[in-house]
């Protein structure tokens, strides 16, 4: 119970309750443990070695920040982001999940992160006796869908059909989708020859080119240095 300067008493929600709510929403979104504390503001641009990479990373970070700030407007447009780079470990996943984390905390949105969309669907086909629509419905209906490593698998009629069905439904209903991929839009059109995938993504997302530089190793080195420093400065019992 809180009392203001006029002596009026009122209830105030406990911070621990808010934290629990956010924690549950993150779990529902299937955010991986390594990315639970990832934020857009902490996305490092100076860790990239070349000036071109740093500039490209800075642009990507700026777009991510503005996307979070103006999410309601992007949602009205049904607009998401297409984060791409041919280089593995370039920061695509880290930035995409940082955006998801920020939107959950700021707007309490319902989101899903999936690193293996088609594998998840195949597993449900094997395990459940549900219809194809029931299995993919959660990916069509969720407010924000984050698809990691999009189109990394071999293109087949089945994979194109599943992708098209999910993307088309989300496009029609203006539900934002954030995608990471090793393929540019041009390469995507070469992989899926029908043109159904890239045409929808061109309408649904804003392309963002991440640096062509692997920083995963750099980040691991930083973390190891911090651990060593912690060990060296800790006092023995």
mmCIF file of C-alpha atoms in Angstrom:
data_model
loop_
_atom_site.group_PDB
_atom_site.id
_atom_site.type_symbol
_atom_site.label_atom_id
_atom_site.label_comp_id
_atom_site.label_asym_id
_atom_site.label_seq_id
_atom_site.Cartn_x
_atom_site.Cartn_y
_atom_site.Cartn_z
ATOM 1 C CA UNK A 1 0.000 0.000 0.000
ATOM 2 C CA UNK A 2 1.346 3.440 -1.015
ATOM 3 C CA UNK A 3 0.341 6.822 0.462
ATOM 4 C CA UNK A 4 0.794 10.045 -1.531
ATOM 5 C CA UNK A 5 1.514 13.563 -0.204
ATOM 6 C CA UNK A 6 -2.220 14.226 0.279
ATOM 7 C CA UNK A 7 -2.621 11.161 2.430
ATOM 8 C CA UNK A 8 -4.473 9.162 -0.213
ATOM 9 C CA UNK A 9 -3.611 5.493 -0.090
ATOM 10 C CA UNK A 10 -3.530 3.297 -3.180
ATOM 11 C CA UNK A 11 -2.208 -0.028 -4.379
ATOM 12 C CA UNK A 12 0.966 -0.249 -6.445
ATOM 13 C CA UNK A 13 1.942 -3.344 -8.411
ATOM 14 C CA UNK A 14 4.954 -5.140 -6.971
ATOM 15 C CA UNK A 15 8.071 -4.984 -9.144
ATOM 16 C CA UNK A 16 8.637 -8.701 -8.598
ATOM 17 C CA UNK A 17 5.249 -9.411 -10.169
ATOM 18 C CA UNK A 18 6.196 -7.384 -13.244
ATOM 19 C CA UNK A 19 9.544 -9.179 -13.504
ATOM 20 C CA UNK A 20 7.791 -12.558 -13.283
ATOM 21 C CA UNK A 21 5.351 -11.537 -16.005
ATOM 22 C CA UNK A 22 8.182 -10.500 -18.330
ATOM 23 C CA UNK A 23 10.125 -13.674 -17.517
ATOM 24 C CA UNK A 24 7.108 -15.808 -18.421
ATOM 25 C CA UNK A 25 6.627 -13.905 -21.676
ATOM 26 C CA UNK A 26 10.285 -14.466 -22.580
ATOM 27 C CA UNK A 27 9.889 -18.180 -21.916
ATOM 28 C CA UNK A 28 6.757 -18.287 -24.070
ATOM 29 C CA UNK A 29 8.717 -16.541 -26.810
ATOM 30 C CA UNK A 30 11.317 -19.341 -26.597
ATOM 31 C CA UNK A 31 14.230 -16.914 -26.257
ATOM 32 C CA UNK A 32 17.448 -18.899 -25.788
ATOM 33 C CA UNK A 33 19.238 -18.521 -22.447
ATOM 34 C CA UNK A 34 22.323 -16.965 -24.057
ATOM 35 C CA UNK A 35 20.186 -14.102 -25.416
ATOM 36 C CA UNK A 36 17.903 -13.438 -22.435
ATOM 37 C CA UNK A 37 19.836 -10.305 -21.459
ATOM 38 C CA UNK A 38 20.609 -9.125 -24.989
ATOM 39 C CA UNK A 39 19.568 -5.518 -25.619
ATOM 40 C CA UNK A 40 19.624 -3.308 -28.686
ATOM 41 C CA UNK A 41 21.641 -0.611 -26.908
ATOM 42 C CA UNK A 42 24.346 -3.099 -25.913
ATOM 43 C CA UNK A 43 24.815 -4.272 -29.507
ATOM 44 C CA UNK A 44 28.513 -3.551 -30.089
ATOM 45 C CA UNK A 45 29.482 -1.843 -33.324
ATOM 46 C CA UNK A 46 33.113 -1.127 -32.452
ATOM 47 C CA UNK A 47 33.935 -4.825 -32.100
ATOM 48 C CA UNK A 48 33.990 -5.175 -35.885
ATOM 49 C CA UNK A 49 37.473 -4.773 -37.308
ATOM 50 C CA UNK A 50 36.965 -2.836 -40.535
ATOM 51 C CA UNK A 51 35.526 0.657 -40.897
ATOM 52 C CA UNK A 52 32.982 -0.588 -43.449
ATOM 53 C CA UNK A 53 31.741 -3.254 -41.024
ATOM 54 C CA UNK A 54 31.499 -0.763 -38.169
ATOM 55 C CA UNK A 55 29.501 1.657 -40.304
ATOM 56 C CA UNK A 56 27.172 -1.090 -41.504
ATOM 57 C CA UNK A 57 26.695 -2.333 -37.927
ATOM 58 C CA UNK A 58 25.947 1.216 -36.759
ATOM 59 C CA UNK A 59 23.241 1.589 -39.424
ATOM 60 C CA UNK A 60 21.712 -1.758 -38.436
ATOM 61 C CA UNK A 61 21.721 -0.769 -34.758
ATOM 62 C CA UNK A 62 20.102 2.590 -35.549
ATOM 63 C CA UNK A 63 17.349 0.879 -37.530
ATOM 64 C CA UNK A 64 16.783 -1.589 -34.669
ATOM 65 C CA UNK A 65 16.492 1.246 -32.131
ATOM 66 C CA UNK A 66 14.033 3.147 -34.310
ATOM 67 C CA UNK A 67 12.041 -0.024 -34.939
ATOM 68 C CA UNK A 68 11.555 -0.518 -31.202
ATOM 69 C CA UNK A 69 10.705 3.144 -30.615
ATOM 70 C CA UNK A 70 8.180 3.237 -33.461
ATOM 71 C CA UNK A 71 6.905 -0.328 -33.215
ATOM 72 C CA UNK A 72 3.238 0.655 -33.099
ATOM 73 C CA UNK A 73 3.605 2.409 -36.443
ATOM 74 C CA UNK A 74 5.519 -0.507 -37.967
ATOM 75 C CA UNK A 75 2.826 -2.847 -36.637
ATOM 76 C CA UNK A 76 0.103 -0.801 -38.351
ATOM 77 C CA UNK A 77 2.030 -1.258 -41.595
ATOM 78 C CA UNK A 78 2.663 -4.943 -40.901
ATOM 79 C CA UNK A 79 6.354 -4.197 -41.448
ATOM 80 C CA UNK A 80 9.201 -6.275 -40.066
ATOM 81 C CA UNK A 81 12.937 -6.531 -40.748
ATOM 82 C CA UNK A 82 15.036 -8.796 -42.957
ATOM 83 C CA UNK A 83 18.524 -8.993 -41.401
ATOM 84 C CA UNK A 84 20.942 -10.630 -43.791
ATOM 85 C CA UNK A 85 24.643 -11.365 -44.165
ATOM 86 C CA UNK A 86 26.401 -14.225 -45.930
ATOM 87 C CA UNK A 87 28.845 -14.481 -43.017
ATOM 88 C CA UNK A 88 27.962 -16.674 -40.044
ATOM 89 C CA UNK A 89 28.437 -15.060 -36.641
ATOM 90 C CA UNK A 90 27.918 -11.540 -37.998
ATOM 91 C CA UNK A 91 25.432 -10.519 -35.292
ATOM 92 C CA UNK A 92 22.143 -11.144 -37.119
ATOM 93 C CA UNK A 93 20.621 -13.408 -34.479
ATOM 94 C CA UNK A 94 21.883 -11.280 -31.596
ATOM 95 C CA UNK A 95 20.264 -8.140 -33.017
ATOM 96 C CA UNK A 96 16.991 -9.850 -33.975
ATOM 97 C CA UNK A 97 16.488 -11.330 -30.501
ATOM 98 C CA UNK A 98 17.495 -8.019 -28.879
ATOM 99 C CA UNK A 99 14.613 -6.378 -30.732
ATOM 100 C CA UNK A 100 12.225 -9.126 -29.580
ATOM 101 C CA UNK A 101 13.399 -8.723 -25.971
ATOM 102 C CA UNK A 102 12.883 -4.952 -26.111
ATOM 103 C CA UNK A 103 9.393 -5.251 -27.565
ATOM 104 C CA UNK A 104 8.343 -7.770 -24.923
ATOM 105 C CA UNK A 105 9.592 -5.526 -22.114
ATOM 106 C CA UNK A 106 8.298 -2.230 -23.536
ATOM 107 C CA UNK A 107 4.982 -3.235 -25.128
ATOM 108 C CA UNK A 108 4.285 -6.643 -23.556
ATOM 109 C CA UNK A 109 3.847 -8.192 -26.991
ATOM 110 C CA UNK A 110 3.440 -11.892 -27.624
ATOM 111 C CA UNK A 111 6.297 -13.170 -29.738
ATOM 112 C CA UNK A 112 7.955 -16.392 -30.844
ATOM 113 C CA UNK A 113 11.612 -16.938 -31.718
ATOM 114 C CA UNK A 114 12.297 -20.009 -33.850
ATOM 115 C CA UNK A 115 15.807 -20.999 -34.944
ATOM 116 C CA UNK A 116 14.534 -24.028 -36.899
ATOM 117 C CA UNK A 117 11.047 -23.259 -38.180
ATOM 118 C CA UNK A 118 10.714 -26.144 -40.625
ATOM 119 C CA UNK A 119 12.306 -28.614 -38.202
ATOM 120 C CA UNK A 120 9.790 -27.582 -35.526
ATOM 121 C CA UNK A 121 6.917 -28.111 -37.929
ATOM 122 C CA UNK A 122 8.256 -31.486 -39.114
ATOM 123 C CA UNK A 123 8.606 -32.660 -35.519
ATOM 124 C CA UNK A 124 5.020 -31.711 -34.745
ATOM 125 C CA UNK A 125 3.870 -33.569 -37.855
ATOM 126 C CA UNK A 126 5.631 -36.667 -36.525
ATOM 127 C CA UNK A 127 4.499 -36.304 -32.918
ATOM 128 C CA UNK A 128 0.931 -35.007 -33.233
ATOM 129 C CA UNK A 129 -2.246 -36.011 -34.990
ATOM 130 C CA UNK A 130 -3.184 -32.442 -35.852
ATOM 131 C CA UNK A 131 -3.917 -30.969 -39.255
ATOM 132 C CA UNK A 132 -1.245 -29.029 -41.139
ATOM 133 C CA UNK A 133 -3.124 -25.796 -40.434
ATOM 134 C CA UNK A 134 -3.253 -26.457 -36.690
ATOM 135 C CA UNK A 135 0.481 -27.104 -36.605
ATOM 136 C CA UNK A 136 1.506 -23.898 -38.368
ATOM 137 C CA UNK A 137 -1.253 -21.754 -36.867
ATOM 138 C CA UNK A 138 0.838 -20.548 -33.930
ATOM 139 C CA UNK A 139 3.413 -19.150 -36.368
ATOM 140 C CA UNK A 140 0.731 -17.379 -38.366
ATOM 141 C CA UNK A 141 -1.195 -15.968 -35.400
ATOM 142 C CA UNK A 142 1.536 -14.734 -33.033
ATOM 143 C CA UNK A 143 1.926 -10.946 -32.957
ATOM 144 C CA UNK A 144 5.664 -10.967 -33.732
ATOM 145 C CA UNK A 145 7.481 -13.900 -35.308
ATOM 146 C CA UNK A 146 11.279 -14.054 -35.383
ATOM 147 C CA UNK A 147 12.583 -16.629 -37.888
ATOM 148 C CA UNK A 148 16.301 -17.307 -37.534
ATOM 149 C CA UNK A 149 18.438 -18.760 -40.364
ATOM 150 C CA UNK A 150 15.634 -18.442 -42.882
ATOM 151 C CA UNK A 151 15.919 -20.668 -45.980
ATOM 152 C CA UNK A 152 19.122 -22.325 -44.774
ATOM 153 C CA UNK A 153 17.786 -25.740 -45.814
ATOM 154 C CA UNK A 154 17.435 -27.125 -49.327
ATOM 155 C CA UNK A 155 14.502 -25.648 -51.228
ATOM 156 C CA UNK A 156 11.681 -28.123 -51.858
ATOM 157 C CA UNK A 157 8.049 -27.808 -52.881
ATOM 158 C CA UNK A 158 7.067 -28.579 -49.285
ATOM 159 C CA UNK A 159 9.369 -25.968 -47.698
ATOM 160 C CA UNK A 160 8.241 -23.299 -50.176
ATOM 161 C CA UNK A 161 4.595 -24.168 -49.550
ATOM 162 C CA UNK A 162 5.000 -23.913 -45.754
ATOM 163 C CA UNK A 163 6.946 -20.650 -45.919
ATOM 164 C CA UNK A 164 4.451 -19.164 -48.372
ATOM 165 C CA UNK A 165 1.439 -20.138 -46.271
ATOM 166 C CA UNK A 166 2.876 -18.617 -43.081
ATOM 167 C CA UNK A 167 4.223 -15.467 -44.724
ATOM 168 C CA UNK A 168 1.094 -14.881 -46.785
ATOM 169 C CA UNK A 169 -1.165 -15.132 -43.742
ATOM 170 C CA UNK A 170 1.051 -12.767 -41.758
ATOM 171 C CA UNK A 171 1.241 -10.319 -44.678
ATOM 172 C CA UNK A 172 -2.536 -10.234 -45.135
ATOM 173 C CA UNK A 173 -3.126 -9.706 -41.407
ATOM 174 C CA UNK A 174 -0.237 -7.223 -41.063
ATOM 175 C CA UNK A 175 1.583 -9.167 -38.376
ATOM 176 C CA UNK A 176 5.268 -8.104 -38.267
ATOM 177 C CA UNK A 177 7.962 -10.688 -38.947
ATOM 178 C CA UNK A 178 11.692 -10.364 -38.249
ATOM 179 C CA UNK A 179 13.922 -12.659 -40.274
ATOM 180 C CA UNK A 180 17.639 -13.429 -40.302
ATOM 181 C CA UNK A 181 19.221 -15.105 -43.290
ATOM 182 C CA UNK A 182 22.509 -15.804 -45.033
ATOM 183 C CA UNK A 183 20.805 -14.887 -48.296
ATOM 184 C CA UNK A 184 20.058 -11.494 -49.793
ATOM 185 C CA UNK A 185 16.667 -10.916 -51.394
ATOM 186 C CA UNK A 186 18.245 -11.473 -54.815
ATOM 187 C CA UNK A 187 19.723 -14.808 -53.706
ATOM 188 C CA UNK A 188 16.392 -15.729 -52.163
ATOM 189 C CA UNK A 189 14.643 -15.244 -55.500
ATOM 190 C CA UNK A 190 17.190 -17.569 -57.109
ATOM 191 C CA UNK A 191 16.591 -20.236 -54.479
ATOM 192 C CA UNK A 192 12.787 -20.083 -54.627
ATOM 193 C CA UNK A 193 12.148 -19.743 -58.354
ATOM 194 C CA UNK A 194 8.394 -19.236 -58.152
ATOM 195 C CA UNK A 195 8.906 -15.740 -56.714
ATOM 196 C CA UNK A 196 6.267 -16.273 -54.035
ATOM 197 C CA UNK A 197 8.713 -15.950 -51.125
ATOM 198 C CA UNK A 198 10.793 -12.904 -52.038
ATOM 199 C CA UNK A 199 7.792 -10.946 -53.348
ATOM 200 C CA UNK A 200 6.081 -11.267 -49.976
ATOM 201 C CA UNK A 201 9.200 -10.501 -47.979
ATOM 202 C CA UNK A 202 9.843 -7.404 -50.078
ATOM 203 C CA UNK A 203 6.435 -6.123 -49.006
ATOM 204 C CA UNK A 204 6.597 -7.355 -45.407
ATOM 205 C CA UNK A 205 10.128 -6.393 -44.362
ATOM 206 C CA UNK A 206 12.804 -3.746 -44.556
ATOM 207 C CA UNK A 207 16.138 -5.277 -45.705
ATOM 208 C CA UNK A 208 19.068 -4.601 -43.350
ATOM 209 C CA UNK A 209 22.546 -5.705 -44.429
ATOM 210 C CA UNK A 210 24.696 -6.775 -41.464
ATOM 211 C CA UNK A 211 28.518 -6.726 -41.771
ATOM 212 C CA UNK A 212 30.257 -9.503 -43.671
ATOM 213 C CA UNK A 213 32.449 -10.229 -40.668
ATOM 214 C CA UNK A 214 32.373 -12.979 -38.037
ATOM 215 C CA UNK A 215 32.451 -11.384 -34.568
ATOM 216 C CA UNK A 216 31.412 -14.449 -32.592
ATOM 217 C CA UNK A 217 35.050 -15.252 -31.894
ATOM 218 C CA UNK A 218 35.786 -11.670 -30.816
ATOM 219 C CA UNK A 219 32.911 -11.750 -28.319
ATOM 220 C CA UNK A 220 34.094 -15.090 -26.933
ATOM 221 C CA UNK A 221 37.577 -13.625 -26.405
ATOM 222 C CA UNK A 222 36.092 -10.627 -24.556
ATOM 223 C CA UNK A 223 34.092 -12.908 -22.300
ATOM 224 C CA UNK A 224 37.135 -15.061 -21.523
ATOM 225 C CA UNK A 225 39.180 -11.967 -20.655
ATOM 226 C CA UNK A 226 36.470 -10.802 -18.244
ATOM 227 C CA UNK A 227 36.392 -14.220 -16.570
ATOM 228 C CA UNK A 228 40.178 -14.305 -16.213
ATOM 229 C CA UNK A 229 40.155 -10.761 -14.788
ATOM 230 C CA UNK A 230 37.442 -11.760 -12.311
ATOM 231 C CA UNK A 231 39.492 -14.760 -11.198
ATOM 232 C CA UNK A 232 42.687 -12.730 -10.794
ATOM 233 C CA UNK A 233 41.001 -9.966 -8.791
ATOM 234 C CA UNK A 234 38.906 -12.210 -6.542
ATOM 235 C CA UNK A 235 40.018 -12.696 -2.955
ATOM 236 C CA UNK A 236 40.787 -16.166 -1.695
ATOM 237 C CA UNK A 237 38.667 -17.528 1.157
#
